[in-house]
Amino acid sequence: MILYNYFRSSASHRVRIALNIKGLEYEYRPVHLLNNGGEQHGEEYTKLNPSHEVPTLVHKGRAIGQSMAILDYLERIQPTPPLFPQDPYERAVVVQACEIMNSGIQPILNLRVLGELEKRYSADANSKTEWIQHWMKYGLTALETFLQRHAGTYCFGNEVTAADCFLVPQLVSGERFKVPLANYPTLNRVRANCEKLEAFIKASPLRQPDTPPTT
Ligand SMILES: N[C@@H](CCC(=O)N[C@@H](CS)C(=O)NCC(=O)O)C(=O)O
């Protein structure tokens, strides 16, 4: 397996955690999102991922984009340990938690969205940070309320699920943009439990081959 990704990308971070949980070896191929106008726009990479974004997983010569699709694929080729509960309602709860982050928070804060805010509306660095903080708080508040009903040691009960693979990267990103995370006690508790596990430790943006030494 080859994972095209970027150390700081939250969507890449989700997939690294999932691969580690499943115990699947992979080759790390960095795609720098800023160098040379962004390597995600390069001709060869665009053939793999027409959305110009990371991550992309290549397995048996076939490419898969979108972290949710990748987790779903990993679950089917390597069912244990599971990332999704079997019960249809419980599975929907886990997917709902993932989607609060995947479609509710992350897309509004993406590099290309911030770039357009700057280009079209002359947003400066402070305005962009305010934008990020606003939408991150909005989504994390919903997630905190939702997970108060469902969390145990982890996001859903006492087993690690896909929701944990999404949560930790989201909070790491929140920290980077100085979102007041103390307001989310359930999310913080679950994060602390996840970060005791080797799969999460190894996937950290601080420990990847393309992590700059000063990070
Ligand atoms: N929904 C996608 C999101 C992927 C995504 O937005 N990746 C970001 C990094 S976290 C990216 O590559 N952005 C490049 C850009 O905006 O130019 C997924 O889950 O894979």
Tab-separated table of C-alpha atoms and ligand atoms in Angstrom, residues 9-11 14 33 40-41 52-55 66-68 102 106 110-112, ligand 1:
chain	number	residue	atom	x	y	z
A	9	SER	CA	-3.229	17.286	6.878
A	10	SER	CA	-6.021	16.197	9.229
A	11	ALA	CA	-7.596	13.974	6.569
A	14	ARG	CA	-7.160	10.004	10.007
A	33	LEU	CA	0.528	21.185	-0.025
A	40	GLN	CA	-1.525	18.277	-4.994
A	41	HIS	CA	-2.016	20.188	-8.271
A	52	HIS	CA	-6.269	17.841	-5.808
A	53	GLU	CA	-6.190	16.816	-2.180
A	54	VAL	CA	-4.604	14.348	0.199
A	55	PRO	CA	-4.858	11.591	1.236
A	66	GLN	CA	-11.502	10.612	0.437
A	67	SER	CA	-10.546	9.485	3.923
A	68	MET	CA	-14.025	8.080	4.617
A	102	ASN	CA	-15.601	15.297	7.630
A	106	GLN	CA	-12.962	20.348	7.682
A	110	ASN	CA	-9.476	23.785	3.788
A	111	LEU	CA	-6.403	25.481	2.339
A	112	ARG	CA	-8.142	26.273	-0.943
B	1	LIG	N1	-12.922	15.009	2.415
B	1	LIG	C1	-11.549	14.824	2.048
B	1	LIG	C2	-10.767	16.053	2.445
B	1	LIG	C3	-9.372	16.045	1.892
B	1	LIG	C4	-8.733	17.395	2.066
B	1	LIG	O1	-9.399	18.427	2.064
B	1	LIG	N2	-7.414	17.396	2.222
B	1	LIG	C5	-6.735	18.660	2.411
B	1	LIG	C6	-5.705	18.531	3.521
B	1	LIG	S1	-6.458	18.102	5.066
B	1	LIG	C7	-6.045	19.052	1.138
B	1	LIG	O2	-5.442	18.225	0.492
B	1	LIG	N3	-6.144	20.333	0.747
B	1	LIG	C8	-5.488	20.815	-0.403
B	1	LIG	C9	-6.009	22.139	-0.868
B	1	LIG	O3	-6.960	22.686	-0.285
B	1	LIG	O4	-5.424	22.650	-1.820
B	1	LIG	C10	-11.000	13.593	2.752
B	1	LIG	O5	-11.530	13.268	3.804
B	1	LIG	O6	-10.069	12.945	2.240
